[in-house]
PDB file of C-alpha atoms and ligand atoms in Angstrom:
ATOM      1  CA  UNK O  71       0.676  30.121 -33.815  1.00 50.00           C
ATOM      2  CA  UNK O  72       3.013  30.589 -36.718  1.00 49.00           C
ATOM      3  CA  UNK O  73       7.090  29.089 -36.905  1.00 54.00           C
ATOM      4  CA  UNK O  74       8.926  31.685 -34.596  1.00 83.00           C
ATOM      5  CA  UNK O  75       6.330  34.104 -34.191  1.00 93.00           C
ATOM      6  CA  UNK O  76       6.976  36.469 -30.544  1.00 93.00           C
ATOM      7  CA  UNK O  77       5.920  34.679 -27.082  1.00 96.00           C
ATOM      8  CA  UNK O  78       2.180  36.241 -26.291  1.00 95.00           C
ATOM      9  CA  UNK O  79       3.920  37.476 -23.190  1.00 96.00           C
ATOM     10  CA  UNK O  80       0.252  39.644 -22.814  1.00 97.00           C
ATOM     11  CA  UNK O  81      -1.487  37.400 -20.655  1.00 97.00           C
ATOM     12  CA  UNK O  82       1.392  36.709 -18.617  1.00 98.00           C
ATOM     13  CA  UNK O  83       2.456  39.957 -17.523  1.00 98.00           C
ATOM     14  CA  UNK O  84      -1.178  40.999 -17.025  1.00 97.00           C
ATOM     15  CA  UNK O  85      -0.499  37.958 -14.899  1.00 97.00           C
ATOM     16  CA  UNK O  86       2.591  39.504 -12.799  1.00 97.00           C
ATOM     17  CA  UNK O  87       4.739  37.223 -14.965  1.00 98.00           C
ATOM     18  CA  UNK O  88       6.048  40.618 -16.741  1.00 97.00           C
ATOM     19  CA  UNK O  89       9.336  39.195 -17.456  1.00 97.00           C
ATOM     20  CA  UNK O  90      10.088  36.417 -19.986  1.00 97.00           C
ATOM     21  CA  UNK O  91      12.745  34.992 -22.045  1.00 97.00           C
ATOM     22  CA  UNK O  92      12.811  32.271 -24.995  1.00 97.00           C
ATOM     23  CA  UNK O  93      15.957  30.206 -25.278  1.00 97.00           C
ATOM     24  CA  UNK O  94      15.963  27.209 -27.841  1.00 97.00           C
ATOM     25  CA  UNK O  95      17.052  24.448 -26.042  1.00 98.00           C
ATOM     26  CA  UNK O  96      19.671  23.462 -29.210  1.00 97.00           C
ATOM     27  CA  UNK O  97      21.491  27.016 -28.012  1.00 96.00           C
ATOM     28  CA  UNK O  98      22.113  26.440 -24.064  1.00 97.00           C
ATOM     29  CA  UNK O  99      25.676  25.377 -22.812  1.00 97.00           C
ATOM     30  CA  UNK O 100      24.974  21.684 -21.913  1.00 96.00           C
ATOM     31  CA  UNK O 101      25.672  22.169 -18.341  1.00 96.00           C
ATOM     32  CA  UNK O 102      22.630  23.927 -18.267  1.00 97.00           C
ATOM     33  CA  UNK O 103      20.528  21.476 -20.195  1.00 97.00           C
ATOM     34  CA  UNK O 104      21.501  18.745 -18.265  1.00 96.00           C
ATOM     35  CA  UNK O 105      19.808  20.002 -15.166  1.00 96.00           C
ATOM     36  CA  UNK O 106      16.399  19.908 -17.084  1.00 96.00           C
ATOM     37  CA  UNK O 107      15.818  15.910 -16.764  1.00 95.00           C
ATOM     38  CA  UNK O 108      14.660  14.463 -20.121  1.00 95.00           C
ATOM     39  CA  UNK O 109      13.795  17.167 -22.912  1.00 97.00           C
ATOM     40  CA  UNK O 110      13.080  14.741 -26.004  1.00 97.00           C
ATOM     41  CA  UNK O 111       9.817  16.390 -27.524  1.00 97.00           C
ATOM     42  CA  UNK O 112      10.737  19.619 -25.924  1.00 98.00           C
ATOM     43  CA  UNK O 113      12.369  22.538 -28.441  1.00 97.00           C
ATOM     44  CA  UNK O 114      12.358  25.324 -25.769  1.00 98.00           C
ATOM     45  CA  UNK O 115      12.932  26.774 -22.749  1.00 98.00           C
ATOM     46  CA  UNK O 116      11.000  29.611 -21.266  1.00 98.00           C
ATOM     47  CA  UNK O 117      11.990  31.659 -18.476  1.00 98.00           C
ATOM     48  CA  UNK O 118       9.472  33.640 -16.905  1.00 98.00           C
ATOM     49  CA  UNK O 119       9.893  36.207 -13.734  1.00 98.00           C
ATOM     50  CA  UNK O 120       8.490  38.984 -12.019  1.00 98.00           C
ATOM     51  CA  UNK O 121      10.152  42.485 -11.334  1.00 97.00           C
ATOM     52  CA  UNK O 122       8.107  44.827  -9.241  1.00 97.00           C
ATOM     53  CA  UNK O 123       4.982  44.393  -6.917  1.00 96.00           C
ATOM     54  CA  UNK O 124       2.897  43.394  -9.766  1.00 96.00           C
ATOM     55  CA  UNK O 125       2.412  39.511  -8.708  1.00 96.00           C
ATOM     56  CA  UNK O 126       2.188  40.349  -4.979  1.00 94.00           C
ATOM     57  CA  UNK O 127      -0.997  42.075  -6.025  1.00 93.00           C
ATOM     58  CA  UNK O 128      -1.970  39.640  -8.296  1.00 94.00           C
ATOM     59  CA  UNK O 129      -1.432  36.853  -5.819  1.00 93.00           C
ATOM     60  CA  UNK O 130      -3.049  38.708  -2.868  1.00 90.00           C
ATOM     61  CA  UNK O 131      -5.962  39.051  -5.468  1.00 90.00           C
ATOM     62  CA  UNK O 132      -6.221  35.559  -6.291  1.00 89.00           C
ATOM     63  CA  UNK O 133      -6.161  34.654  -2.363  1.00 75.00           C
ATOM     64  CA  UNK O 134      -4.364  31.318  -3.217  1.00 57.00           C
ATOM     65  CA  UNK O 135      -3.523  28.566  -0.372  1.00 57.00           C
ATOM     66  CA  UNK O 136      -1.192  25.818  -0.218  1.00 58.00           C
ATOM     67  CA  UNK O 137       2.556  25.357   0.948  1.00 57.00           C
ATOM     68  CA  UNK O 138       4.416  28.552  -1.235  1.00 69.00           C
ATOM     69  CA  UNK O 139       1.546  30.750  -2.925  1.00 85.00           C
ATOM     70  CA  UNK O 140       3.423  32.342  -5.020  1.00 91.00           C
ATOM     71  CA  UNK O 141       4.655  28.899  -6.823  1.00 92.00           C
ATOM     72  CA  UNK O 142       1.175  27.542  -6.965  1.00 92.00           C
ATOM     73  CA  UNK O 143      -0.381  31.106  -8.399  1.00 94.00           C
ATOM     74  CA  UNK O 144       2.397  30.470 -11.093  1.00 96.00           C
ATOM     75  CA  UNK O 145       2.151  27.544 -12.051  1.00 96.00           C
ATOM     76  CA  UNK O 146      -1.826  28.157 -12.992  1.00 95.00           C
ATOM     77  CA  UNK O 147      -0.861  31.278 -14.662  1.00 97.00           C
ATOM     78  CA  UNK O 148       1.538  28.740 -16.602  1.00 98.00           C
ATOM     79  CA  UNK O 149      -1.346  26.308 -16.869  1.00 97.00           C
ATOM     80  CA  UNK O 150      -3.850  28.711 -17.968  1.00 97.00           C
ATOM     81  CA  UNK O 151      -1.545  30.363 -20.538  1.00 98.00           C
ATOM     82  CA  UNK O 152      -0.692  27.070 -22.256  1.00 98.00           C
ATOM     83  CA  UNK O 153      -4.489  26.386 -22.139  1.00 97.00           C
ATOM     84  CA  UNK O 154      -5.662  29.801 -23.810  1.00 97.00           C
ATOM     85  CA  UNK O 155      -2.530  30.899 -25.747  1.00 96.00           C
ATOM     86  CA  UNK O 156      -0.988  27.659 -27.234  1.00 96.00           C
ATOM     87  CA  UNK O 157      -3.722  24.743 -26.724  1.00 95.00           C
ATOM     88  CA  UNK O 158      -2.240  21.366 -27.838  1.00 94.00           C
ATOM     89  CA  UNK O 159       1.052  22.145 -26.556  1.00 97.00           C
ATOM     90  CA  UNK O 160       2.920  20.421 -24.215  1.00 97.00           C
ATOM     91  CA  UNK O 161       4.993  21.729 -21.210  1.00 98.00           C
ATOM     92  CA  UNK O 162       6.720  20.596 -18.168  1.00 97.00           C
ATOM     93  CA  UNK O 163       7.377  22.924 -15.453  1.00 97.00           C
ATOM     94  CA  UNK O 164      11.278  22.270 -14.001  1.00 97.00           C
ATOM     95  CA  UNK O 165      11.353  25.052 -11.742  1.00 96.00           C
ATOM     96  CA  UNK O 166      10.128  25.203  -8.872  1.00 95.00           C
ATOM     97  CA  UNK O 167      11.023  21.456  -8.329  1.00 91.00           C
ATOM     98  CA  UNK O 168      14.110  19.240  -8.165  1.00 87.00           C
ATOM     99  CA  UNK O 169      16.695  19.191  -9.176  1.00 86.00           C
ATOM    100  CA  UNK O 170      17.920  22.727  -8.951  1.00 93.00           C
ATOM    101  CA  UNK O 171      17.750  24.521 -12.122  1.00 96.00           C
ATOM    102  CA  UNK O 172      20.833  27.059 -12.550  1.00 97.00           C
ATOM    103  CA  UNK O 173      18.291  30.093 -12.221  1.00 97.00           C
ATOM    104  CA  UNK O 174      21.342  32.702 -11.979  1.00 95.00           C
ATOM    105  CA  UNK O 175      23.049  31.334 -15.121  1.00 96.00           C
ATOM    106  CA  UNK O 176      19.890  31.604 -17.330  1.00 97.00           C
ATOM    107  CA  UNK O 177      19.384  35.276 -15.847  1.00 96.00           C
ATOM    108  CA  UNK O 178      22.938  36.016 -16.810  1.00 94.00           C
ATOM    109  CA  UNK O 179      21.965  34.121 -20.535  1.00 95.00           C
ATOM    110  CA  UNK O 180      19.108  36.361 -20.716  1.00 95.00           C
ATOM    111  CA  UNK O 181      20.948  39.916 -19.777  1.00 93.00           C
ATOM    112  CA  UNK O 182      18.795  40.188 -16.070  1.00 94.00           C
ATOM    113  CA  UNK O 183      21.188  39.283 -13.828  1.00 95.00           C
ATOM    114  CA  UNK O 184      24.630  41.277 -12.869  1.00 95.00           C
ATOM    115  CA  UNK O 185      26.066  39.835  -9.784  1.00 95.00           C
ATOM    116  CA  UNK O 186      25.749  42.633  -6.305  1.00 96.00           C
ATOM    117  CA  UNK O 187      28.205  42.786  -3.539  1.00 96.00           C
ATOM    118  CA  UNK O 188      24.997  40.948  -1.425  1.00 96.00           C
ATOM    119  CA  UNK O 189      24.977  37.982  -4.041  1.00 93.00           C
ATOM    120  CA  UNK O 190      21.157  39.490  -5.104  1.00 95.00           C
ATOM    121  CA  UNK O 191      21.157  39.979  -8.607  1.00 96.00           C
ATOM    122  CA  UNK O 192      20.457  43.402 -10.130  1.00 96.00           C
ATOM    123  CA  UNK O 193      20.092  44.671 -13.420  1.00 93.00           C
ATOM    124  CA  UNK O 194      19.542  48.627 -14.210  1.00 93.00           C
ATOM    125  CA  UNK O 195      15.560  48.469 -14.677  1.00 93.00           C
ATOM    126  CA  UNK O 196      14.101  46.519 -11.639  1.00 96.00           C
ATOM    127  CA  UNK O 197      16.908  47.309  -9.615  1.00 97.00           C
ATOM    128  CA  UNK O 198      17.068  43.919  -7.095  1.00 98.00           C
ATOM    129  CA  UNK O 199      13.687  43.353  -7.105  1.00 98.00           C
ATOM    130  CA  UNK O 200      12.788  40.627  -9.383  1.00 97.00           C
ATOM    131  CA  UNK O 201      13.144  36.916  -9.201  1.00 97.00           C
ATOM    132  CA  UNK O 202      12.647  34.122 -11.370  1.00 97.00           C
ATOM    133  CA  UNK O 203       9.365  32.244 -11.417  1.00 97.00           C
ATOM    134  CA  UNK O 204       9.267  29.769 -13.711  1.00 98.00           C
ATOM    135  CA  UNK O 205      11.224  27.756 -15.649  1.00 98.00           C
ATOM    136  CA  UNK O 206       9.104  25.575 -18.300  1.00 98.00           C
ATOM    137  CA  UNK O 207       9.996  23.153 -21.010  1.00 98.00           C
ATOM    138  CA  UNK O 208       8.076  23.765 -24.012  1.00 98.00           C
ATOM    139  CA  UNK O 209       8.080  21.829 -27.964  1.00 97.00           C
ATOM    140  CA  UNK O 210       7.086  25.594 -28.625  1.00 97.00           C
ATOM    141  CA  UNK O 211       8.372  27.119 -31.913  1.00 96.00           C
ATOM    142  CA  UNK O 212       8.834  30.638 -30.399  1.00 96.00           C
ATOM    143  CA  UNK O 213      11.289  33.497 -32.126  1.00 96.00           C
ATOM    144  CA  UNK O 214      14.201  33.355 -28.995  1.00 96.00           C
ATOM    145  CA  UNK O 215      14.636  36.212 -27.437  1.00 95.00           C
ATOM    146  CA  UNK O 216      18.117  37.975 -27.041  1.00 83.00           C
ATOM    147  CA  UNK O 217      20.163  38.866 -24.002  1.00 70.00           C
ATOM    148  CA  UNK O 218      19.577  42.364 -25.487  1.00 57.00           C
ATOM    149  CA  UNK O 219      15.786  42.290 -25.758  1.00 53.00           C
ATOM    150  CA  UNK O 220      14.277  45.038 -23.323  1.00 50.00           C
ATOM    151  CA  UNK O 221      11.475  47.149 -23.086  1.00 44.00           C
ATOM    152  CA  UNK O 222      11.509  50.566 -24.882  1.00 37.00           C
ATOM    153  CA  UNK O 223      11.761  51.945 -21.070  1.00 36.00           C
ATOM    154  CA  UNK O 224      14.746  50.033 -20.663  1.00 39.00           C
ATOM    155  CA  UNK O 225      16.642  50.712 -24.043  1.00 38.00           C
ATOM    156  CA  UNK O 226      18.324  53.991 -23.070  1.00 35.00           C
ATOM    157  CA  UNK O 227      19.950  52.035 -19.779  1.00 35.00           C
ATOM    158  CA  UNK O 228      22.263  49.687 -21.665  1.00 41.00           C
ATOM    159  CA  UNK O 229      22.763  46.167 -19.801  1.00 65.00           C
ATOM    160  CA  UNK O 230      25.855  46.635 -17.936  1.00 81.00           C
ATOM    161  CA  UNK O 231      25.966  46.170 -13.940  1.00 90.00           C
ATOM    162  CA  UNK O 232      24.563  49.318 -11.913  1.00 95.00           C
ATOM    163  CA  UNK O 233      27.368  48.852  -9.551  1.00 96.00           C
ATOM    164  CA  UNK O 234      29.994  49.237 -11.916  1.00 93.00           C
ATOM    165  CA  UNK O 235      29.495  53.021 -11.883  1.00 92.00           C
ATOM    166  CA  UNK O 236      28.315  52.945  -8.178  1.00 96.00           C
ATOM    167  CA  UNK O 237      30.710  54.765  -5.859  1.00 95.00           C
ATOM    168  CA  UNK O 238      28.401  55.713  -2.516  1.00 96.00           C
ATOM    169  CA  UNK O 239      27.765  51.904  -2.725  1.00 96.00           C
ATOM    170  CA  UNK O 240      25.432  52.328   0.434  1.00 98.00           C
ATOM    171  CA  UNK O 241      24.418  48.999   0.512  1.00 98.00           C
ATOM    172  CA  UNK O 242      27.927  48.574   1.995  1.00 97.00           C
ATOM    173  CA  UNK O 243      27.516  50.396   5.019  1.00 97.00           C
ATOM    174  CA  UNK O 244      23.957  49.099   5.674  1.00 98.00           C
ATOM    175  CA  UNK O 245      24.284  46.099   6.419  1.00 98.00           C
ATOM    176  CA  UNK O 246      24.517  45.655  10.113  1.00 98.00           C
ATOM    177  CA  UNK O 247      26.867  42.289   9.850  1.00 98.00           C
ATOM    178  CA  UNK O 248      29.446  43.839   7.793  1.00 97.00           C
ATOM    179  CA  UNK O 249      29.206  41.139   5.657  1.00 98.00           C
ATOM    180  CA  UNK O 250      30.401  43.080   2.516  1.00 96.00           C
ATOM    181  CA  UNK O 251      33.620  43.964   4.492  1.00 95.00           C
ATOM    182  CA  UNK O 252      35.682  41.368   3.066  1.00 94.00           C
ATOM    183  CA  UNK O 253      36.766  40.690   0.034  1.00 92.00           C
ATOM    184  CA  UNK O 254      33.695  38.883  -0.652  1.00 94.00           C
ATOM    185  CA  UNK O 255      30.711  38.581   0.540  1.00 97.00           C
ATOM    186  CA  UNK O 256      30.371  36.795   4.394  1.00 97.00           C
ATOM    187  CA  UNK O 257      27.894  34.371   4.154  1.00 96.00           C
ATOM    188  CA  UNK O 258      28.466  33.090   7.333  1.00 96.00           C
ATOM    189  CA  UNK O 259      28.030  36.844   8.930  1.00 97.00           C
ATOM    190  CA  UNK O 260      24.775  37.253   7.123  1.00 97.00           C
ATOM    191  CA  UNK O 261      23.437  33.819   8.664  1.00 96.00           C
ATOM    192  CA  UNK O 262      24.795  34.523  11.843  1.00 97.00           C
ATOM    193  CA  UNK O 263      22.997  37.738  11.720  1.00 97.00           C
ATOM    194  CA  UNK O 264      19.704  36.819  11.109  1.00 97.00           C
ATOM    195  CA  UNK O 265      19.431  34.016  13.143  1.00 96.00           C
ATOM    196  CA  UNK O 266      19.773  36.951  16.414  1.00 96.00           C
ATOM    197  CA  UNK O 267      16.280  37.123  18.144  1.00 95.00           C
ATOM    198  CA  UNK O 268      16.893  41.075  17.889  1.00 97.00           C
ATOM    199  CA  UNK O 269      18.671  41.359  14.004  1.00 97.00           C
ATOM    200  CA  UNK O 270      17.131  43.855  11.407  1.00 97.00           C
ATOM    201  CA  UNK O 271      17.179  41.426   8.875  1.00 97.00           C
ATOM    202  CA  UNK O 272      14.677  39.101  10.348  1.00 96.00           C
ATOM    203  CA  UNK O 273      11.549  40.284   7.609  1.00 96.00           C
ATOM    204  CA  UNK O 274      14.431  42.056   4.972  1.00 97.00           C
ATOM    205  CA  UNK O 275      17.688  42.637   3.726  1.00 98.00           C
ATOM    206  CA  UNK O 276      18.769  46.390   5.025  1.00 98.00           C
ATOM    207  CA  UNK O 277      21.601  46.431   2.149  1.00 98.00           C
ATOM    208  CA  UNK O 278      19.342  45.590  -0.302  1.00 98.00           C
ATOM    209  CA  UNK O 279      16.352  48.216   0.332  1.00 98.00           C
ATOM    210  CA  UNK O 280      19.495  50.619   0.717  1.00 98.00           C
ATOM    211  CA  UNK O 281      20.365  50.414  -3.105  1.00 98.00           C
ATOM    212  CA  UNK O 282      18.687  53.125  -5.067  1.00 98.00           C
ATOM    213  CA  UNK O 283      18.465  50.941  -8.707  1.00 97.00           C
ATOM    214  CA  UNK O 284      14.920  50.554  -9.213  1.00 97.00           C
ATOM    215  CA  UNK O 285      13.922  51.657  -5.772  1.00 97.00           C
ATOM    216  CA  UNK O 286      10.321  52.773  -7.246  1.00 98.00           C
ATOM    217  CA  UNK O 287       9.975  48.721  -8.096  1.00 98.00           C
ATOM    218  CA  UNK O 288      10.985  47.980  -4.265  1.00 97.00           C
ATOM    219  CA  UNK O 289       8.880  45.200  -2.450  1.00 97.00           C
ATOM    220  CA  UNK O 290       6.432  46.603  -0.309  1.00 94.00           C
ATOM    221  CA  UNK O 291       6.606  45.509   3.742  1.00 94.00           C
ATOM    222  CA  UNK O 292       4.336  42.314   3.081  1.00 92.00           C
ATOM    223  CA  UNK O 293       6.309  40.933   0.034  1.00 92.00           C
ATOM    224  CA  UNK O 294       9.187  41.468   2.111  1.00 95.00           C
ATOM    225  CA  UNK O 295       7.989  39.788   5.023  1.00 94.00           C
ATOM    226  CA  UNK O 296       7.083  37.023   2.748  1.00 91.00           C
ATOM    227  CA  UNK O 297      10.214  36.661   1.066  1.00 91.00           C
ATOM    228  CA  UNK O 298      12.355  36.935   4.036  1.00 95.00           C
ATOM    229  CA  UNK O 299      10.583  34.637   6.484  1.00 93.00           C
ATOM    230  CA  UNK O 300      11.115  31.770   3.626  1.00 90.00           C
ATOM    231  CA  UNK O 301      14.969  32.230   3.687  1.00 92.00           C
ATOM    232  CA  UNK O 302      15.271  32.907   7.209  1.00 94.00           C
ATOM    233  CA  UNK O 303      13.279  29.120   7.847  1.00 92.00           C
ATOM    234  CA  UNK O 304      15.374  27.937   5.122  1.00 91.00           C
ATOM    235  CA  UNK O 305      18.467  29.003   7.255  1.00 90.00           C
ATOM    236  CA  UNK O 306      16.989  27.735  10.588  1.00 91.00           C
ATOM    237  CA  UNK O 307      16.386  24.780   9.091  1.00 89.00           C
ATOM    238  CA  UNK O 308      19.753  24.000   7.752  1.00 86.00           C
ATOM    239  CA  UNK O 309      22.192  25.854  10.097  1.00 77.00           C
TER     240      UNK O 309
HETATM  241  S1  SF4 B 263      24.091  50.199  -3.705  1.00 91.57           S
HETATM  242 FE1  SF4 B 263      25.480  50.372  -5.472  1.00 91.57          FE
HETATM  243  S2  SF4 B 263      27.013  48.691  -5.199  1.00 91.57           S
HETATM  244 FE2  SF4 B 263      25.260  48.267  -3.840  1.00 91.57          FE
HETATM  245  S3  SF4 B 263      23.923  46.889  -5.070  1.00 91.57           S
HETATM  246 FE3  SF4 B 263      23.179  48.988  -5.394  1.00 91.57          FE
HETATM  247  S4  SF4 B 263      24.257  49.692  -7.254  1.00 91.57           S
HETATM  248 FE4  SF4 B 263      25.355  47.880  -6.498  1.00 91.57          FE
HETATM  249  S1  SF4 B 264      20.238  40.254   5.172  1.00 91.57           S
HETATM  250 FE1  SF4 B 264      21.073  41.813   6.618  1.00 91.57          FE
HETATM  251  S2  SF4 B 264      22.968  40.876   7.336  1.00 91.57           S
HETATM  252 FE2  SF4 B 264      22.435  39.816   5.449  1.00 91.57          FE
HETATM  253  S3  SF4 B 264      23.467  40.947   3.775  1.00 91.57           S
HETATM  254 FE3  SF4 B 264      21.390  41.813   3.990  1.00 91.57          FE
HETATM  255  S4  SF4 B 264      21.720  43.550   5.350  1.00 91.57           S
HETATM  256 FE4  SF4 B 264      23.489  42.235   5.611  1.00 91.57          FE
END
């Protein structure tokens, strides 16, 4: 690998990892880099997501087990990247794992997040649906990307908010909590919401598969189901 030559993002995104972003660590507001633990040896950071159903099928494919498949799938894709793309390398993984990483504040840094009135982030390609994956220290050498980089397919829709220009807003009207009411968003509703043995949102989020922004990438019913049983025994578990 030549000084800042691109990430191979190749094997990644035939991975599901299809979205990735270089930061040099020397660049990051310290508030970030001070959630990372110890980075001496460590030039980068590399933040790597999925937007779409591409890793669903990829992880249904690679049947994995253990506690969260989707983290364990991704952290061998990480493993066997590092091991085929960039051998002699070192990495540490510091998300998923403690303590939280600031995953909204790098997706703002790298242009994919815009904030939604149902604290989801969206940005005009993917719509709501992608999250972050990965979060991996690297003493890589990498060209860093900019908050600006997108795919030709993504050029012509600029990076501002899709809900700036939204006026229907139907994600508004359904949700069945009316959490969006106010003039922010009611957590509390939301929670209160799914927790009912006969809510809506038990397997989804109704506001968020009502947004049309990127509906062609939306999460089919399994991913959903996935997704949405995690939170909702996250929410059991601490409400
Ligand atoms: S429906 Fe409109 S306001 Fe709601 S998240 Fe989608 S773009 Fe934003
Ligand atoms: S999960 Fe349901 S209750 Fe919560 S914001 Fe989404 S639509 Fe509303």
């Amino acid at each position: 690998m030549s000084e800042r030559s691109p990430l191979p993002a190749g094997p990644l995104a035939a991975a599901g990892l299809n979205r990735q972003h270089v930061f040099d660590l020397a660049a990051l507001p310290a508030e970030i880099t001070a959630t990372l633990g110890t980075t001496a040896g460590f030039r980068q950071l590399i933040l790597l997501g999925h937007g779409g159903k591409r890793l669903w099928e990829c992880v249904q494919a690679a049947a994995g087990a253990g506690g969260d498949p989707i983290d364990d799938y991704c952290a061998r894709v990480v493993a066997d990247w590092f091991s085929a793309e960039l051998p002699g390398h070192r990495y540490r993984i510091v998300y998923p794992g403690s303590p939280p990483v600031p995953l909204q504040q790098l997706g703002t840094l790298a242009g994919w997040h815009h904030p939604t009135p149902f604290m989801v982030g969206i940005d005009p390609e993917w719509g709501s649906w992608y999250a972050y994956r990965a979060v991996v220290l690297a003493d890589t050498g990498f060209c860093p990307s900019r908050a600006d980089d997108r795919a030709p397919q993504e050029a012509p829709l600029g990076g501002s908010s899709p809900c700036t220009g939204c006026q229907a807003r139907p994600c508004f009207t359904a949700c069945p909590a009316a959490a969006m009411d106010g003039a922010s968003f009611a957590l509390e509703k939301c929670i209160a919401y799914r927790k009912r043995d006969d809510s809506k949102c038990i397997h989804t989020c109704l506001a968020r598969v009502a947004c049309p922004v990127g509906s062609e990438h939306r999460y089919d019913d399994d991913q959903l189901r996935h997704a949405y049983s995690i939170s909702l025994q996250t929410i059991r578990e601490m409400c």
